[in-house]
Coordinates of C-alpha atoms (C1' of nucleotides) in Angstrom, one line a residue:
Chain A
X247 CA 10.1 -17.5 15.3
X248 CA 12.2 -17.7 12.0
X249 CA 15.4 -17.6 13.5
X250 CA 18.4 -16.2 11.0
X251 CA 21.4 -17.5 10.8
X252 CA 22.9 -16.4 14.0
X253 CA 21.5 -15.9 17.3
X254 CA 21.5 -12.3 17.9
X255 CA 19.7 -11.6 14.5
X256 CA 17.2 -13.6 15.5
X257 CA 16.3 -12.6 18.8
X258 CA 16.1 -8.9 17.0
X259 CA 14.1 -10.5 14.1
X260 CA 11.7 -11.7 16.9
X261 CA 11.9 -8.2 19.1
X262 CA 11.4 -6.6 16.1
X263 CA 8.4 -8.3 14.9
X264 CA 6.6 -7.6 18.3
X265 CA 7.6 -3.7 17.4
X266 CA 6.4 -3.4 13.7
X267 CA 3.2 -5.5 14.1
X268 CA 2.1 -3.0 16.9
X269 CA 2.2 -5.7 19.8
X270 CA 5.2 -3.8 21.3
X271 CA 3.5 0.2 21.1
X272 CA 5.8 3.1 20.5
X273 CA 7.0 4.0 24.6
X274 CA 6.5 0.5 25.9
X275 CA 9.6 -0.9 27.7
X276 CA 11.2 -4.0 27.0
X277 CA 11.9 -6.9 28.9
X278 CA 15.5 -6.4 30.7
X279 CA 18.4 -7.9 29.4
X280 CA 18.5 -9.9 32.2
X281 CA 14.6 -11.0 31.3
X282 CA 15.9 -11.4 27.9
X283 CA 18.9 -13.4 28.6
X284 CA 16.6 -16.2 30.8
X285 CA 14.2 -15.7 28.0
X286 CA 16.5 -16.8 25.4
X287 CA 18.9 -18.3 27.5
X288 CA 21.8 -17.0 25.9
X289 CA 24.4 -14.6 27.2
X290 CA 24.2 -11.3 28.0
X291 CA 26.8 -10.4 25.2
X292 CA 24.2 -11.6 22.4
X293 CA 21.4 -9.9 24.0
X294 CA 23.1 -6.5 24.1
X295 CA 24.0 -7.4 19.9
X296 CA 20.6 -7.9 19.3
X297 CA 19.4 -4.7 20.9
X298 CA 21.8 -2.6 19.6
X299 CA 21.1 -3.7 16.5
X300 CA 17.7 -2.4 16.8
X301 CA 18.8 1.0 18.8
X302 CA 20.7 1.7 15.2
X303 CA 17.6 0.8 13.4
X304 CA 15.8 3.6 14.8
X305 CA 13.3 1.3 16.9
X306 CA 14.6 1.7 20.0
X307 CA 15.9 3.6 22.3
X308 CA 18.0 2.7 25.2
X309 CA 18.6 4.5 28.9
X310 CA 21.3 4.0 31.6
X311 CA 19.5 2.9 34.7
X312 CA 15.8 3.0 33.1
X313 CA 15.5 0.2 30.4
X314 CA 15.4 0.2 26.7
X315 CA 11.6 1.4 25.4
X316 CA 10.3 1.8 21.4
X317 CA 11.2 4.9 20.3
X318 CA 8.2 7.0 18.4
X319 CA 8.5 9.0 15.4
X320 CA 5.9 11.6 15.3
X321 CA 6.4 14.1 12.1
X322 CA 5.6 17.8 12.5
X323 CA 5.7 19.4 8.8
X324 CA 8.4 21.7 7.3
X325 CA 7.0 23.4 4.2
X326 CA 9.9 24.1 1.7
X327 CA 7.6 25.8 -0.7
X328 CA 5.2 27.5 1.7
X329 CA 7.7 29.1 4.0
X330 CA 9.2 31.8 1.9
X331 CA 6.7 32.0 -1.0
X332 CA 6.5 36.1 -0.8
X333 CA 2.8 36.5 -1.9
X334 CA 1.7 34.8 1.0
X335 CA 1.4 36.7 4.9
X336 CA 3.1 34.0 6.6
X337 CA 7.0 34.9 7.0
X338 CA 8.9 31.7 7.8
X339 CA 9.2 31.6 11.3
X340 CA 5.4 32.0 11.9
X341 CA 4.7 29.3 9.4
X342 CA 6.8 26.7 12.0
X343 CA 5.0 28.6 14.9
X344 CA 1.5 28.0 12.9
X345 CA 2.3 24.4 12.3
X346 CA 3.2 24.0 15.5
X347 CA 0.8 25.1 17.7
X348 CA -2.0 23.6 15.3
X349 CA -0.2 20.2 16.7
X350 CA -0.7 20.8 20.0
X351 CA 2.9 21.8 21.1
X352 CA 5.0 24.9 22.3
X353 CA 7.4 26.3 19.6
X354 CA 9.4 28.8 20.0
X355 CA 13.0 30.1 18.4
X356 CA 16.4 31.3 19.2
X357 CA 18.4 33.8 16.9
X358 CA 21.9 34.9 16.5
X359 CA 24.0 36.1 13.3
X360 CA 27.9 36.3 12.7
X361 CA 29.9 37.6 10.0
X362 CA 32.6 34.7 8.9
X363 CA 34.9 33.9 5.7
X364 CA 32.8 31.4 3.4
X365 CA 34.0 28.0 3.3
X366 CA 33.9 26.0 -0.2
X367 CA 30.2 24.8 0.6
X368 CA 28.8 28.4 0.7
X369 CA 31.3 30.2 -1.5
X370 CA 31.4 27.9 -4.4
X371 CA 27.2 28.6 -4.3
X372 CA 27.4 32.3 -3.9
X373 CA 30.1 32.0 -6.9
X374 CA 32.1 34.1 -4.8
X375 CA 36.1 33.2 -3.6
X376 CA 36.7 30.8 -0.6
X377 CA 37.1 32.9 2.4
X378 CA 35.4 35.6 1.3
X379 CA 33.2 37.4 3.9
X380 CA 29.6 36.7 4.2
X381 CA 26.9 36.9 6.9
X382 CA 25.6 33.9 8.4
X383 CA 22.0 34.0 10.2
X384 CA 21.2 31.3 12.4
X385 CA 17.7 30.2 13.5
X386 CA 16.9 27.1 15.9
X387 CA 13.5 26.0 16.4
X388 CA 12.3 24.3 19.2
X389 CA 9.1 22.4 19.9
X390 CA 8.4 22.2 23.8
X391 CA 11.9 23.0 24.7
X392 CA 13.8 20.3 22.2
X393 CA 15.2 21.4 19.1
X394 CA 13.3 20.7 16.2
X395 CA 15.5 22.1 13.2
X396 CA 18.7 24.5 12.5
X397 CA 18.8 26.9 9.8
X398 CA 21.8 29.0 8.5
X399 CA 21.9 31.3 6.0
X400 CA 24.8 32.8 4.2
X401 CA 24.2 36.2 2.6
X402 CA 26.9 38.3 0.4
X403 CA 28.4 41.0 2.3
X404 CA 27.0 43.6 0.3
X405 CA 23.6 42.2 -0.2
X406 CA 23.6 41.6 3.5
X407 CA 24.4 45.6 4.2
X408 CA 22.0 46.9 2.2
X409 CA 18.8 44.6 3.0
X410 CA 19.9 45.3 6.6
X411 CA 20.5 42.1 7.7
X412 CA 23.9 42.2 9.3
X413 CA 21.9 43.0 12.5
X414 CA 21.9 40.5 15.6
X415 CA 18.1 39.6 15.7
X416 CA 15.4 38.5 14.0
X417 CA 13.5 40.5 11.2
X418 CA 9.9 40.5 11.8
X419 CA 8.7 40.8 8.0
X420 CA 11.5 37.7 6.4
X421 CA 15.0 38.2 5.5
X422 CA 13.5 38.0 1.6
X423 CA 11.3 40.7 1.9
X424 CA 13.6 42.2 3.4
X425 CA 15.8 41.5 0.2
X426 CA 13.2 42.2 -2.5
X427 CA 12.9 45.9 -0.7
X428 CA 16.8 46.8 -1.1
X429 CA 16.1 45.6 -4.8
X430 CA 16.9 41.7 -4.7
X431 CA 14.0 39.9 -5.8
X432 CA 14.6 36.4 -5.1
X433 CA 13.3 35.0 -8.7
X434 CA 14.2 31.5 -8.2
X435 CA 16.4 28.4 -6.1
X436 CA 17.9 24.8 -5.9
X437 CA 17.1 22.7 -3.1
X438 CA 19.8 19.8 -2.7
X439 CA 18.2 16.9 -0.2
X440 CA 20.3 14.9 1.3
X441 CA 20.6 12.7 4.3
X442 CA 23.5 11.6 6.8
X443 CA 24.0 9.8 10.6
X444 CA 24.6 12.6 12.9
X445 CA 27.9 13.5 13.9
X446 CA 29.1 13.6 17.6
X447 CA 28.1 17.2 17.5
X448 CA 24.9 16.8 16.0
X449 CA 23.8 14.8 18.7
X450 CA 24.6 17.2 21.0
X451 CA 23.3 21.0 19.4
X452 CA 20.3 18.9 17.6
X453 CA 19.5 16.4 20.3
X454 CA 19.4 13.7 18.0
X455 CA 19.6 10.3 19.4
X456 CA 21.4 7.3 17.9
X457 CA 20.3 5.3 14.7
X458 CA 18.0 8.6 13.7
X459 CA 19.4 10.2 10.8
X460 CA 19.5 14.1 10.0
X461 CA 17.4 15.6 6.9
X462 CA 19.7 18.1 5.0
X463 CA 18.4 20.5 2.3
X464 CA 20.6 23.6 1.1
X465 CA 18.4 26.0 -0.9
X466 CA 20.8 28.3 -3.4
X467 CA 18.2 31.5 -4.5
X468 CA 19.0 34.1 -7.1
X469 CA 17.9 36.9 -8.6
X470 CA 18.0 37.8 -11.9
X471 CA 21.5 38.8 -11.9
X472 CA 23.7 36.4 -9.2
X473 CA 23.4 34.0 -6.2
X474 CA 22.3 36.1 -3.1
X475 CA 21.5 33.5 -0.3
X476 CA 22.5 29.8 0.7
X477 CA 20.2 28.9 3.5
X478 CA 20.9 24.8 4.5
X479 CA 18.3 23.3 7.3
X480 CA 19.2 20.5 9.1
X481 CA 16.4 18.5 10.6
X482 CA 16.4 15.3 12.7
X483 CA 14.3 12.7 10.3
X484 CA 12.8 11.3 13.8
X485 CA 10.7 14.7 14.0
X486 CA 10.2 16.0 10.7
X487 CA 9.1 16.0 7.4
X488 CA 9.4 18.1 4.7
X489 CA 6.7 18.6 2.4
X490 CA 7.3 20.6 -1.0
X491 CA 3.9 21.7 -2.7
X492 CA 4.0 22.6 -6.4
X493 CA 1.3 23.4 -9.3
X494 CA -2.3 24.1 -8.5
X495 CA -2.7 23.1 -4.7
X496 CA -6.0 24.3 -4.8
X497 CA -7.3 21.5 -7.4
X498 CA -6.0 19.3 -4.6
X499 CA -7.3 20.5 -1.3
X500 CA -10.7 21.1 -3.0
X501 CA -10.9 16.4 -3.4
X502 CA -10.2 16.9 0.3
X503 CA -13.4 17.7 1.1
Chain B
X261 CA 44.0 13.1 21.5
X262 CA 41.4 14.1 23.4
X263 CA 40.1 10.7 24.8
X264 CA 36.9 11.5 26.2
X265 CA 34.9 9.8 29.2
X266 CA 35.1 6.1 28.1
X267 CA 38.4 4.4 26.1
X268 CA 36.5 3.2 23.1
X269 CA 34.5 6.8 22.4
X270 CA 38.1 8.3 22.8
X271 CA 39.3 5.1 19.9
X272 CA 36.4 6.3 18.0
X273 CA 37.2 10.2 18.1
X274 CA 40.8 9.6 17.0
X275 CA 39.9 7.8 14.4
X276 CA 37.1 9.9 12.9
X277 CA 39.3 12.4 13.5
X278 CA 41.7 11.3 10.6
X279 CA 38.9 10.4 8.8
X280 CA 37.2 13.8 8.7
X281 CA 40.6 15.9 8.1
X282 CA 41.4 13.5 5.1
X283 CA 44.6 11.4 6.6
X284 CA 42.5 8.4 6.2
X285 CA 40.6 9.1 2.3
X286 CA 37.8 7.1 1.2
X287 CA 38.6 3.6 0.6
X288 CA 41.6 3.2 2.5
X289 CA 42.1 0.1 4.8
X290 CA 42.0 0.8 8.8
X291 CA 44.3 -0.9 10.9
X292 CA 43.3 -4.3 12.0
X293 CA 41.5 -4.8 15.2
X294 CA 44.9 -6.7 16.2
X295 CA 47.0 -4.3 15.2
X296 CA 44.6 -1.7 17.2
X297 CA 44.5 -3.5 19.8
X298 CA 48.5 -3.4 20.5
X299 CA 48.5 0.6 19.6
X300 CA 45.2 1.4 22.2
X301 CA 46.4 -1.3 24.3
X302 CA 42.8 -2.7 25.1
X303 CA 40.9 -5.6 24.2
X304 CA 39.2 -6.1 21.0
X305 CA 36.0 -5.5 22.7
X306 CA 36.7 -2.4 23.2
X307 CA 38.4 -2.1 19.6
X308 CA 35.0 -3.6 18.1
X309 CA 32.7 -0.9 20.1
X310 CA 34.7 2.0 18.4
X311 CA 34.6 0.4 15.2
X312 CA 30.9 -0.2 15.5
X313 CA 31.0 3.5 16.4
X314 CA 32.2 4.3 13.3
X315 CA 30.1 1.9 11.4
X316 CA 26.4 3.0 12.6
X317 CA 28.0 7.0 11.6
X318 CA 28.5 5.8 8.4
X319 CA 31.8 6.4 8.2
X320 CA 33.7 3.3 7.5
X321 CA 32.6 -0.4 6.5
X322 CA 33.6 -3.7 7.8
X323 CA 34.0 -6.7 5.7
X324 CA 34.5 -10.2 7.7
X325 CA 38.2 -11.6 6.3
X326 CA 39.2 -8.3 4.5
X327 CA 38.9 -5.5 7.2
X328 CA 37.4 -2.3 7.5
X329 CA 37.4 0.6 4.9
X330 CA 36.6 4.1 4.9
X331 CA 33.3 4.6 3.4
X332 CA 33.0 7.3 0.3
X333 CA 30.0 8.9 0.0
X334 CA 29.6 10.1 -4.2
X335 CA 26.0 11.1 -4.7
X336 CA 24.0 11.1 -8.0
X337 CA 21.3 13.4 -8.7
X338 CA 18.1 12.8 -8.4
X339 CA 15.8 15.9 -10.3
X340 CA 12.9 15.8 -8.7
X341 CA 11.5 18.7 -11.0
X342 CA 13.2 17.8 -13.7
X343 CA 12.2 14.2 -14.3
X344 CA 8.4 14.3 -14.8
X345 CA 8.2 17.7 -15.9
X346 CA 5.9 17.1 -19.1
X347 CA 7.5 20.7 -21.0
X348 CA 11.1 18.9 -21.4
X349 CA 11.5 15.9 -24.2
X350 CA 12.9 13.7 -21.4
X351 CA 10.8 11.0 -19.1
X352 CA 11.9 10.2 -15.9
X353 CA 14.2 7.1 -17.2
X354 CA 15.8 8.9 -19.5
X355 CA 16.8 11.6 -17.1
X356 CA 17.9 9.1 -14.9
X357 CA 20.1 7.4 -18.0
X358 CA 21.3 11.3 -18.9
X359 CA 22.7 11.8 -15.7
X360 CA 24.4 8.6 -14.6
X361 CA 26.3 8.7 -18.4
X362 CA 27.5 12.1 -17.8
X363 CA 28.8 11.4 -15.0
X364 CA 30.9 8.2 -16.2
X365 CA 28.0 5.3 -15.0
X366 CA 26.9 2.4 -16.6
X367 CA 23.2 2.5 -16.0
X368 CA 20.5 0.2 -16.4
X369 CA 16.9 0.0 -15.3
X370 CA 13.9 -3.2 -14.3
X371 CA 10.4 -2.9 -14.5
X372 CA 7.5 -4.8 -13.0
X373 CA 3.6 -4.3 -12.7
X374 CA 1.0 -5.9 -10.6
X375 CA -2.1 -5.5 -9.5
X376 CA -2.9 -5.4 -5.4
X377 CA -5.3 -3.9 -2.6
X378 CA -4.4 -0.1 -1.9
X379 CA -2.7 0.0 2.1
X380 CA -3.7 2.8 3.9
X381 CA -0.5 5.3 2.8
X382 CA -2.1 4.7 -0.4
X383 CA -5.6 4.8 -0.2
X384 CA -5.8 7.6 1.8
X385 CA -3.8 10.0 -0.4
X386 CA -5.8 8.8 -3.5
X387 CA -9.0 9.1 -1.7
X388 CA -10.2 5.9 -1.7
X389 CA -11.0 2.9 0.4
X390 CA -8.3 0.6 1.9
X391 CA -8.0 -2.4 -0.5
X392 CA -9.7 -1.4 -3.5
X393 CA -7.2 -2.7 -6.5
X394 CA -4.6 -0.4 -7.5
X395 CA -2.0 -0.7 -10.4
X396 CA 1.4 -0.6 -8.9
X397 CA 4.3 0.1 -11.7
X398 CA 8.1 -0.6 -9.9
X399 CA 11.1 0.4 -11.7
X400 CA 14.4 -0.3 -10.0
X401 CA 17.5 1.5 -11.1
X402 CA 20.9 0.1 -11.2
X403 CA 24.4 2.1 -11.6
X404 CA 26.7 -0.2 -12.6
X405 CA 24.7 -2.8 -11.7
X406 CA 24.5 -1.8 -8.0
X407 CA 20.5 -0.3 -7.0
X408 CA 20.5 3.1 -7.3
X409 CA 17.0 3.6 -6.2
X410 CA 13.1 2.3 -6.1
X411 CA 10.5 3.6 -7.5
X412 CA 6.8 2.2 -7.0
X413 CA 3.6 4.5 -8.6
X414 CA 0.4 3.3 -7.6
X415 CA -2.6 4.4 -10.1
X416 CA -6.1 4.1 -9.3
X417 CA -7.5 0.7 -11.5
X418 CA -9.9 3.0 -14.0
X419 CA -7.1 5.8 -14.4
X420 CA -4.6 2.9 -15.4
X421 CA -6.6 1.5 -17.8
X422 CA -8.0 4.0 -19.6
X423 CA -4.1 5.4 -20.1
X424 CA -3.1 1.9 -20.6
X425 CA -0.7 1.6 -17.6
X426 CA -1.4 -1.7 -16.9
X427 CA 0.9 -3.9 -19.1
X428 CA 3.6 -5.5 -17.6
X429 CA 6.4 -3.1 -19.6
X430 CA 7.9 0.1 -19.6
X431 CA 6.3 2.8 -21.5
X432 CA 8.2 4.7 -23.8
X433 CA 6.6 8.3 -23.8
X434 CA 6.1 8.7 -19.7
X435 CA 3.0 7.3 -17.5
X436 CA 2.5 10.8 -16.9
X437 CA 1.7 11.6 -20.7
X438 CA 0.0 8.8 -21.7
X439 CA -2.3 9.5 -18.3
X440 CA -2.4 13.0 -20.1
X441 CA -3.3 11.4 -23.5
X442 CA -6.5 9.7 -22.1
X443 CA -7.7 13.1 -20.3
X444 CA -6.0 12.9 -16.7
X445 CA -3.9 16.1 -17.0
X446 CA -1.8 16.5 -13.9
X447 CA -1.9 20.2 -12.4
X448 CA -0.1 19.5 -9.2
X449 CA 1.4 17.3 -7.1
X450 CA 2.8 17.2 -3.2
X451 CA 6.2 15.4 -2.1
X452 CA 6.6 14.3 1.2
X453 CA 10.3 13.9 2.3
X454 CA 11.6 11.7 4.9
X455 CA 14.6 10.2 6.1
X456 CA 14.6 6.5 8.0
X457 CA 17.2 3.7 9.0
X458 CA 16.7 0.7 6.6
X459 CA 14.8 -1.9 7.2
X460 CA 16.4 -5.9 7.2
X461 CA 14.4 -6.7 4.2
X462 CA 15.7 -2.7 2.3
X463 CA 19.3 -3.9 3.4
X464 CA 19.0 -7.0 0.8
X465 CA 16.6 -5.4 -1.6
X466 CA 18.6 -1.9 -1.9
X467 CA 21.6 -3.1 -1.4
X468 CA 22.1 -0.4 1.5
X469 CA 24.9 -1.2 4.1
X470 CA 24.4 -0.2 8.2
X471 CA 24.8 3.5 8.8
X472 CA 23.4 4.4 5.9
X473 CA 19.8 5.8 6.3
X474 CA 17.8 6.2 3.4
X475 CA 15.6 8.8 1.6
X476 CA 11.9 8.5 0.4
X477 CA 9.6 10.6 -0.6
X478 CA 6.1 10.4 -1.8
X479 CA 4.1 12.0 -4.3
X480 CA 0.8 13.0 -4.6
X481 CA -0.2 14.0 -8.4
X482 CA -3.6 15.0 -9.6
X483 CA -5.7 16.7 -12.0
X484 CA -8.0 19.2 -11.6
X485 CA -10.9 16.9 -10.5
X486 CA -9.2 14.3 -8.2
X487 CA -5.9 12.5 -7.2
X488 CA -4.6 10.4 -10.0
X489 CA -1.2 9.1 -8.6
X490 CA 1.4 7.8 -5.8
X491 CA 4.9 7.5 -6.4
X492 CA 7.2 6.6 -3.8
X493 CA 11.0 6.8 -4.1
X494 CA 13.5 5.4 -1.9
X495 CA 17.3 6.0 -2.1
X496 CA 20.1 5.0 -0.4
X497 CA 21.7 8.0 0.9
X498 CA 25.3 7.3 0.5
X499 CA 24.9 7.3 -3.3
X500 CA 21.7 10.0 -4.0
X501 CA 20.6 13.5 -3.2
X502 CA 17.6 14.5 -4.7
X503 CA 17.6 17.9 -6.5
X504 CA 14.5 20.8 -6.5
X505 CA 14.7 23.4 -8.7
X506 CA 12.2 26.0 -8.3
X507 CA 11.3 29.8 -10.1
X508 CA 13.4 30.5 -13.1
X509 CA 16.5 28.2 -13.8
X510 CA 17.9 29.9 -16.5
X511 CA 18.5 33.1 -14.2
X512 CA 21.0 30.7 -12.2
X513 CA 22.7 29.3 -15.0
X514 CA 23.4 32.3 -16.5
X515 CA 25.3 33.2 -13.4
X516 CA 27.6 29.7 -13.8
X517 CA 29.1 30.7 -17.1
Chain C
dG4 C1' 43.2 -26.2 -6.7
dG5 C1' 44.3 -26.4 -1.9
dT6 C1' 46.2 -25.2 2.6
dG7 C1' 47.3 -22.4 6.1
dA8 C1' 47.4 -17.8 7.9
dT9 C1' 44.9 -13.6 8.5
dT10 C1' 40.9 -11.0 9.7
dT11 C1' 36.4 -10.1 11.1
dG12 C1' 31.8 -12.3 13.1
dT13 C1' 29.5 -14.6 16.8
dG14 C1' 29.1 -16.2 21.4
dC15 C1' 30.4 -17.4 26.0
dG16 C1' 32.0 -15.7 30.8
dT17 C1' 33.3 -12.2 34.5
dA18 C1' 33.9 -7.8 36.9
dT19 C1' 33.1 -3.1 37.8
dG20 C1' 31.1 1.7 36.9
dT21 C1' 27.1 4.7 36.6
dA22 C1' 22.4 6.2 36.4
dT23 C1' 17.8 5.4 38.0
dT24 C1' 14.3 3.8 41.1
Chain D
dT235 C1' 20.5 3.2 51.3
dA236 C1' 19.8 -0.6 48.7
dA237 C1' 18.3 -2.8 44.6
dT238 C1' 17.9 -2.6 39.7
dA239 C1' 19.4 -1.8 35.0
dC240 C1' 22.3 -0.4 31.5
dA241 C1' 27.5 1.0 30.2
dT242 C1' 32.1 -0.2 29.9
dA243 C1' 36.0 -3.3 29.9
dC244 C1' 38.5 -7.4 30.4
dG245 C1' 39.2 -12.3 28.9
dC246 C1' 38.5 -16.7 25.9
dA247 C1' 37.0 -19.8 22.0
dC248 C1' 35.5 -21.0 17.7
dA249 C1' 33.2 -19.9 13.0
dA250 C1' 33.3 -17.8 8.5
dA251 C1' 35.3 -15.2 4.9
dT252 C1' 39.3 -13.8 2.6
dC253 C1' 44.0 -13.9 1.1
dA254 C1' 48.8 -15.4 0.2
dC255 C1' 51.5 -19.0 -1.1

DNA sequence: GGTGATTTGTGCGTATGTATT
DNA sequence: TAATACATACGCACAAATCAC
C-alpha cells in the first residue's frame, strides 16, 4: 500500500498493482467509482484521476454506462521480412490471412486505389517533385470484423502503368511481382519504425482506443536504378507485432525442436 | 471552429488544430489555463480536460508554475542493421556515437553487468529453463545527457564466459565478435517490434514524459547449433525511430546523389 | 536572497447528461 | 421504466513550482 505522494497516484499505484500481478485478469471489471470512492473515501474527482491515469497507460479501458474493465493486449504477428520476400508462394495478403486463421480468428481485407499529387513524405522518398502524381493503393485488414492494420502504397506514375497497377482492386499474385514482371525488380528497402498516440482520426478509421499507441513503419524499395514504391503500415501496438526475420532462419527453427 | 459534441473536445480540436497547421511551432507557450478560460468562457475544468487531451496525444507538455508547451518531436536513428552488422568496422556504440555527432549531439554512454535468473521472455527464447543464471550486459545511452535508449543483452552463463562477456565493462571490439572469437558465430537473428505506454518506473528511468509511448524490440541471435543471445531495446518515441535496411543499399544511395 | 505574483497540480463538492442494464 | 454507471461541466480552496522584482 505504498502510497505516492498524492492521492490519486496512489490509489492507481495500488489499482495497478492488482492489474500487473495478475490478481485483476485482463476483462475483469473494476470496482465502480462509487465502490472506489467508499473504498478510499476520497472524492469522486480523485478517483476518476487515478483511473484515467491508468486508461492512458494502456491498462484499462473505460465504458459509458458499463464500468471500467482491464484491457488485454493479444499480439497477432506482422512479418516485415516474410510478407514480400518474392522466392516464397505466399503473396502478402495471404501471409496476414495465414497468420490469422492459424490464431483462431476471421481475417479478411478491404481494397481501394486513387491516383493523388505526392506530398513531401512520399515525394521526397520516390525522389520525385512535391505534387507530382502517384498511385496510392490502400489495403485494410481486419481480424473478425475490427481493423487490424492500414497499408498504403505510393507507386510512380509510370511504374504504376506499366506493372498494371493503377487498377481498382486487388492483384492476386503481389503488386511486386507484379513489378518484377514489367521489369522492376525490387532489389532492396528502408524500413523507418516509428511510433505515435493516435490522432482523433486514427481512433476512428483504426479503431484504436485511448492510451494505445499506433506502430508506423514506411518501407522505401528500389531497384537498381531509382525508388519505385513507399508502402507505410500503420498498426495499433494493442494488436500487433511486427517481427523482422534476417540470416539463416533455418539454423533457428531447427533448436525449436 | 468546429466544436464538436462536448465543449472541451471542441477546446482540444481548436487547439490541435493550430498545432498541426504550424500557428503554434514546437516549443511555443500555450495560453494559460486563466487566460483560456476567459477566451472559451468555461471553467478550468473544462480547460484542464482539453489540455489533458492534448497531453495523453502527445502533443504538448505541461509543466506546474511555467505552463504548457508544444511538444517537438526530433527523432534520432536507430540502425537496427547497421549496428551489429559484424562486415562494417563499427560496433553498436560507435554507431550510436557516429550518428548523434553528425547530427550536432553530445553523446555519452553507461554500462553495467550482473548476473540473475533468466524470466520467462528470456528463457524461453534461449531455450532454457526459467531461472537458470544468465549474464545481463545494460548499456544506457544519453544525448546530451538526456536517455536516449536502453539496452539489456542477456547471454546464456557458458556462452558469456567462454567469450569473456562477464566483466563489469564495456568491450571494445563488439560482444557480438568476441562471442565470434570463442566459436559462437551468429548466422541469424529475429526482432520482435512492439509499441507500449510507459510504465511509472520507465517514466523515471527513461526519462519519458505522458503521451509518449515507447518502442522495444527484442532480438533473438544464434549460431548455427543454438540460440546464443537476447537483446532488448527500448526507446522513447518522441526522440528515436529505428531504421532497417534490407537487400542492396548502395543501389539506393546511388539514387540520392 | 527573499517576497509576492503567477501558473499548474491536487482535492473537495455539486449538478446534469448519456449509455447501459 | 427505473436504476446504475460513466461523461461532462460548474464551482471552490489550497499546495507546489516557477518567475519577476
Amino acid at each position: 500500500m505504498a502510497r505516492a505522494g498524492t492521492l490519486f497516484r496512489g490509489i492507481a499505484d495500488e489499482i495497478r498493482n492488482r492489474i500487473t500481478t495478475g490478481e485483476l485478469a485482463p476483462g475483469t471489471r473494476l470496482p465502480t467509482e462509487s465502490q472506489l470512492m467508499d473504498q478510499y473515501g476520497t472524492s469522486r474527482n480523485t478517483i476518476r484521476l487515478a483511473l484515467a491515469a491508468l486508461e492512458n497507460e494502456g491498462l484499462i479501458a473505460t465504458e459509458q454506462g458499463r464500468g471500467s474493465f482491464v484491457r488485454e493486449w493479444s499480439s497477432l504477428t506482422h512479418h516485415a521480412t516474410r510478407a514480400e520476400r518474392v522466392d516464397r508462394p505466399s503473396s502478402s495478403t495471404d501471409a496476414f490471412v495465414a497468420e490469422a486463421r492459424e490464431a483462431g480468428f476471421e481475417p479478411s481485407t478491404a481494397f481501394s486505389m486513387r491516383i493523388e499529387p505526392a506530398v513531401a513524405e512520399v515525394a521526397d522518398r520516390l525522389q520525385i517533385p512535391i505534387d507530382t502524381f502517384v498511385v496510392l493503393r490502400r489495403v485494410v485488414r481486419y481480424i473478425d470484423g475490427q481493423v487490424s492494420s492500414r497499408q498504403d502504397s505510393w507507386y510512380p506514375m509510370d511504374v504504376a502503368e506499366k506493372a498494371g497497377l493503377n487498377v481498382p482492386h486487388d492483384i492476386k499474385e503481389g503488386t511486386v511481382r507484379a513489378m518484377a514482371a514489367a521489369g522492376y525488380v525490387e532489389v532492396g528497402h528502408i524500413d523507418e519504425v516509428t511510433s505515435r498516440m493516435p490522432s482523433p482520426d486514427d481512433h476512428q478509421t483504426l479503431d484504436v482506443a485511448t492510451g494505445v499507441p499506433v506502430i508506423v513503419y514506411v518501407r522505401t524499395a528500389w531497384t537498381e536504378e531509382r525508388p519505385t514504391r513507399v508502402t507505410r503500415v500503420t498498426l495499433p501496438a494493442d494488436r500487433n507485432r511486427i517481427v523482422y526475420e534476417l540470416g539463416n532462419i533455418d539454423a533457428y527453427e531447427a533448436t525449436q525442436k
